[in-house]
Short mmCIF file of C-alpha atoms in Angstrom, two decimals:
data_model
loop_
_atom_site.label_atom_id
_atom_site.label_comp_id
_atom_site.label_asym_id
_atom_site.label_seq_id
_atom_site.Cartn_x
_atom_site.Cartn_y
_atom_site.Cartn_z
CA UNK E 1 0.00 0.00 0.00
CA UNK E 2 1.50 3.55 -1.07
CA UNK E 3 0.75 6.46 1.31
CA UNK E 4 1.41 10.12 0.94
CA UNK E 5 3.62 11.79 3.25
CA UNK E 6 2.00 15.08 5.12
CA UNK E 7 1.94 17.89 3.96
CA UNK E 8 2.51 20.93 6.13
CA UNK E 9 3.22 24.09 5.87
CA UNK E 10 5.74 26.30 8.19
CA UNK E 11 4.07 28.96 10.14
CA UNK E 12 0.52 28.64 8.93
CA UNK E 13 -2.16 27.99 11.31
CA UNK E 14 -4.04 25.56 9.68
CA UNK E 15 -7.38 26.64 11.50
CA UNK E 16 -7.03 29.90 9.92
CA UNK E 17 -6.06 28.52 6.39
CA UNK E 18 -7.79 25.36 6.34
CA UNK E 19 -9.15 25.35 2.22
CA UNK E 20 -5.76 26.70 1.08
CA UNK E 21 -4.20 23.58 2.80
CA UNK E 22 -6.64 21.28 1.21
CA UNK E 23 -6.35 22.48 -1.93
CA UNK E 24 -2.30 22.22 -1.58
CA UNK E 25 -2.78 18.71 -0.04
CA UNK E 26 -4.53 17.65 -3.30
CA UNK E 27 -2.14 19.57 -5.74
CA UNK E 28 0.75 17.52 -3.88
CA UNK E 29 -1.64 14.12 -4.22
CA UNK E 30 -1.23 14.77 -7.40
CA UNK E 31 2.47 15.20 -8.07
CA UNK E 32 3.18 12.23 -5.84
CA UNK E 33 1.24 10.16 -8.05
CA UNK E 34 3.56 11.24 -11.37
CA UNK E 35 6.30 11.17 -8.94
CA UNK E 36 4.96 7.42 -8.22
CA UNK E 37 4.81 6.50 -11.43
CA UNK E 38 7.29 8.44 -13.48
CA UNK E 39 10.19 5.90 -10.94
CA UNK E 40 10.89 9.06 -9.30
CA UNK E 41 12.04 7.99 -6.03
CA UNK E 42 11.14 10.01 -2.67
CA UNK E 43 11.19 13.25 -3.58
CA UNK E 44 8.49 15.45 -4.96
CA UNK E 45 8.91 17.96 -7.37
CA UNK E 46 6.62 20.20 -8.64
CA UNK E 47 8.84 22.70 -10.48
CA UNK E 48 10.02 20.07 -13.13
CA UNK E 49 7.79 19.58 -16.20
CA UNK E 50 8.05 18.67 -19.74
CA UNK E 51 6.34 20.90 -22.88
CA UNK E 52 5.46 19.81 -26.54
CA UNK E 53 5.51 22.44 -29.08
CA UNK E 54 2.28 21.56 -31.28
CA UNK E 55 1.87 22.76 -34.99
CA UNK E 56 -2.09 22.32 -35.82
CA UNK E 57 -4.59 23.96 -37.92
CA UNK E 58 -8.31 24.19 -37.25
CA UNK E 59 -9.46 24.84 -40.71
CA UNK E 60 -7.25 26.87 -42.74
CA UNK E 61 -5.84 28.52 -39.46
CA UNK E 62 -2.37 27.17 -38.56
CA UNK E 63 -2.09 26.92 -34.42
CA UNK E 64 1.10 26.35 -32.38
CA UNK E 65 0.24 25.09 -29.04
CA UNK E 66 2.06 24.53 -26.46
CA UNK E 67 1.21 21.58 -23.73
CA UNK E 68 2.68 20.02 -20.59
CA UNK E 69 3.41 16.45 -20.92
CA UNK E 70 3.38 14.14 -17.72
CA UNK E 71 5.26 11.32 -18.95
CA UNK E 72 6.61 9.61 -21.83
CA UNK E 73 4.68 5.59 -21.98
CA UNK E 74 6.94 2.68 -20.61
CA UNK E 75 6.27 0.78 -23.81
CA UNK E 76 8.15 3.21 -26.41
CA UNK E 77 11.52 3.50 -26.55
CA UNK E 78 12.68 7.01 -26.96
CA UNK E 79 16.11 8.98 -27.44
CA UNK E 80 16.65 12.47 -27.92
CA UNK E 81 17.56 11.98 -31.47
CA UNK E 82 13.84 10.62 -32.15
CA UNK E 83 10.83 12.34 -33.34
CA UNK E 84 8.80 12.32 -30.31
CA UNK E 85 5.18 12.43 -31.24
CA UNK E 86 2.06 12.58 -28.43
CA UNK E 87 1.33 9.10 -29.12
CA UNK E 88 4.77 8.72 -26.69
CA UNK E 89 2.96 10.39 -23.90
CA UNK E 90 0.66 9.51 -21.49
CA UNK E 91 -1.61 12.07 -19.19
CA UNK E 92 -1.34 11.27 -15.11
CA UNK E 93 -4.63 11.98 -13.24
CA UNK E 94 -5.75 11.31 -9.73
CA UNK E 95 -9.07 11.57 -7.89
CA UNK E 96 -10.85 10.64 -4.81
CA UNK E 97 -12.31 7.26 -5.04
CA UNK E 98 -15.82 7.74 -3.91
CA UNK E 99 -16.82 4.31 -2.98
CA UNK E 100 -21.13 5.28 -3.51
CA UNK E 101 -20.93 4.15 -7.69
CA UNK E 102 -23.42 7.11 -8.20
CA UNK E 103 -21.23 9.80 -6.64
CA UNK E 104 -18.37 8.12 -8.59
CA UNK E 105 -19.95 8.00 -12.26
CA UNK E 106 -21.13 12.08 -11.18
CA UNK E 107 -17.69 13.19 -10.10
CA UNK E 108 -16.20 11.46 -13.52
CA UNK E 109 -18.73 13.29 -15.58
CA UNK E 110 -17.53 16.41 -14.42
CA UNK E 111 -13.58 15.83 -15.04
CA UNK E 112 -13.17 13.43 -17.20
CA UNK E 113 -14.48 16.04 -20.06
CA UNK E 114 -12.01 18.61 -19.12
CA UNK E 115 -9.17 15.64 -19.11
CA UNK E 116 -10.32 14.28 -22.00
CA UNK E 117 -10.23 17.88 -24.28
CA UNK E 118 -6.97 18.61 -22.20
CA UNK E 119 -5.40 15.23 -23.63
CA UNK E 120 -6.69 15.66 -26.97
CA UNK E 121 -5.68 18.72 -28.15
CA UNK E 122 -2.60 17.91 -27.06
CA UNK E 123 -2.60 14.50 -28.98
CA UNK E 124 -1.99 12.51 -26.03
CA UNK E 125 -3.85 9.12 -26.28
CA UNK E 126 -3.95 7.85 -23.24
CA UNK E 127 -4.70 8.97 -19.58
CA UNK E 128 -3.72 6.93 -16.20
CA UNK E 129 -6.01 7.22 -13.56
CA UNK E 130 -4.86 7.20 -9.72
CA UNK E 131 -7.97 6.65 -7.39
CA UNK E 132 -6.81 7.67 -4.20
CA UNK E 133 -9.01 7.25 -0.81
CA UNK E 134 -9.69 10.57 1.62
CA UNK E 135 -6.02 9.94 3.23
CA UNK E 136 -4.00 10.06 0.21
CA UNK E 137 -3.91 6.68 0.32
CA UNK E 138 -3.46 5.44 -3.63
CA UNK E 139 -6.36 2.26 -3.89
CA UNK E 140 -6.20 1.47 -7.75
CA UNK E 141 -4.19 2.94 -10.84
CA UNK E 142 -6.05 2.11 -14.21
CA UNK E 143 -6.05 3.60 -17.95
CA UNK E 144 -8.15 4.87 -20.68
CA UNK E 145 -7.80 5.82 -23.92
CA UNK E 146 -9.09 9.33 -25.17
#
């Protein structure tokens, strides 16, 4: 079983601050888990992150987008002399397992849209899904394609 350690924060009275330090608990949920799964040991970092540079048209209107990449997928081998496409990628996501199937399928409904456009812009086919309990504790890790 994988736990989360605490997360505090020096010289704030979490009383006084208690939704900021909720909302930073499940920001750092969330980097643990690509920490977790990108093999990256102990430590979490939330300052390190990886960009594609996108060239797309919608119509006759050529787009360059930009978007953060999680992780490249275990399966493809890559080097930096490659042409890395999104198909390399994958998306990391993690969310409160609500154990009621009904609260479940209604908090899915309401993210997995905004993952799902998120991912495919970007040309990222496939998302991994951390469902994590109330503790941080991670329960089940599962995928889907977009």
């Amino acid at each position: 079983m994988l736990t989360y350690e605490p997360l505090t924060r020096p010289g704030v009275d979490v009383a006084v601050c208690a939704p900021c330090v909720a909302a930073d608990r499940f920001q750092y949920y969330g980097y643990k888990f690509e920490t977790l799964c990108t093999g990256g040991g102990h430590t979490v970092d939330s300052t390190s992150e990886f960009s594609l540079l996108l060239r797309l048209s919608i119509g006759m209107v050529p787009v360059l987008m930009a978007a953060e990449v999680d992780c490249a997928s275990g399966d493809k081998s890559l080097s930096l002399s490659d042409t890395m496409t999104p198909d390399h990628f994958l998306e990391l996501k993690t969310t409160m397992f609500n154990p009621k199937v009904r609260l479940r399928e209604q908090q899915l409904a309401q993210k997995y849209p905004r993952w799902w456009i998120q991912s495919f812009l970007a040309g990222i086919p496939t998302i991994v899904l951390g469902m994590r309990d109330g503790n941080g504790m991670l329960n089940n890790v599962g995928a889907t394609a977009c």
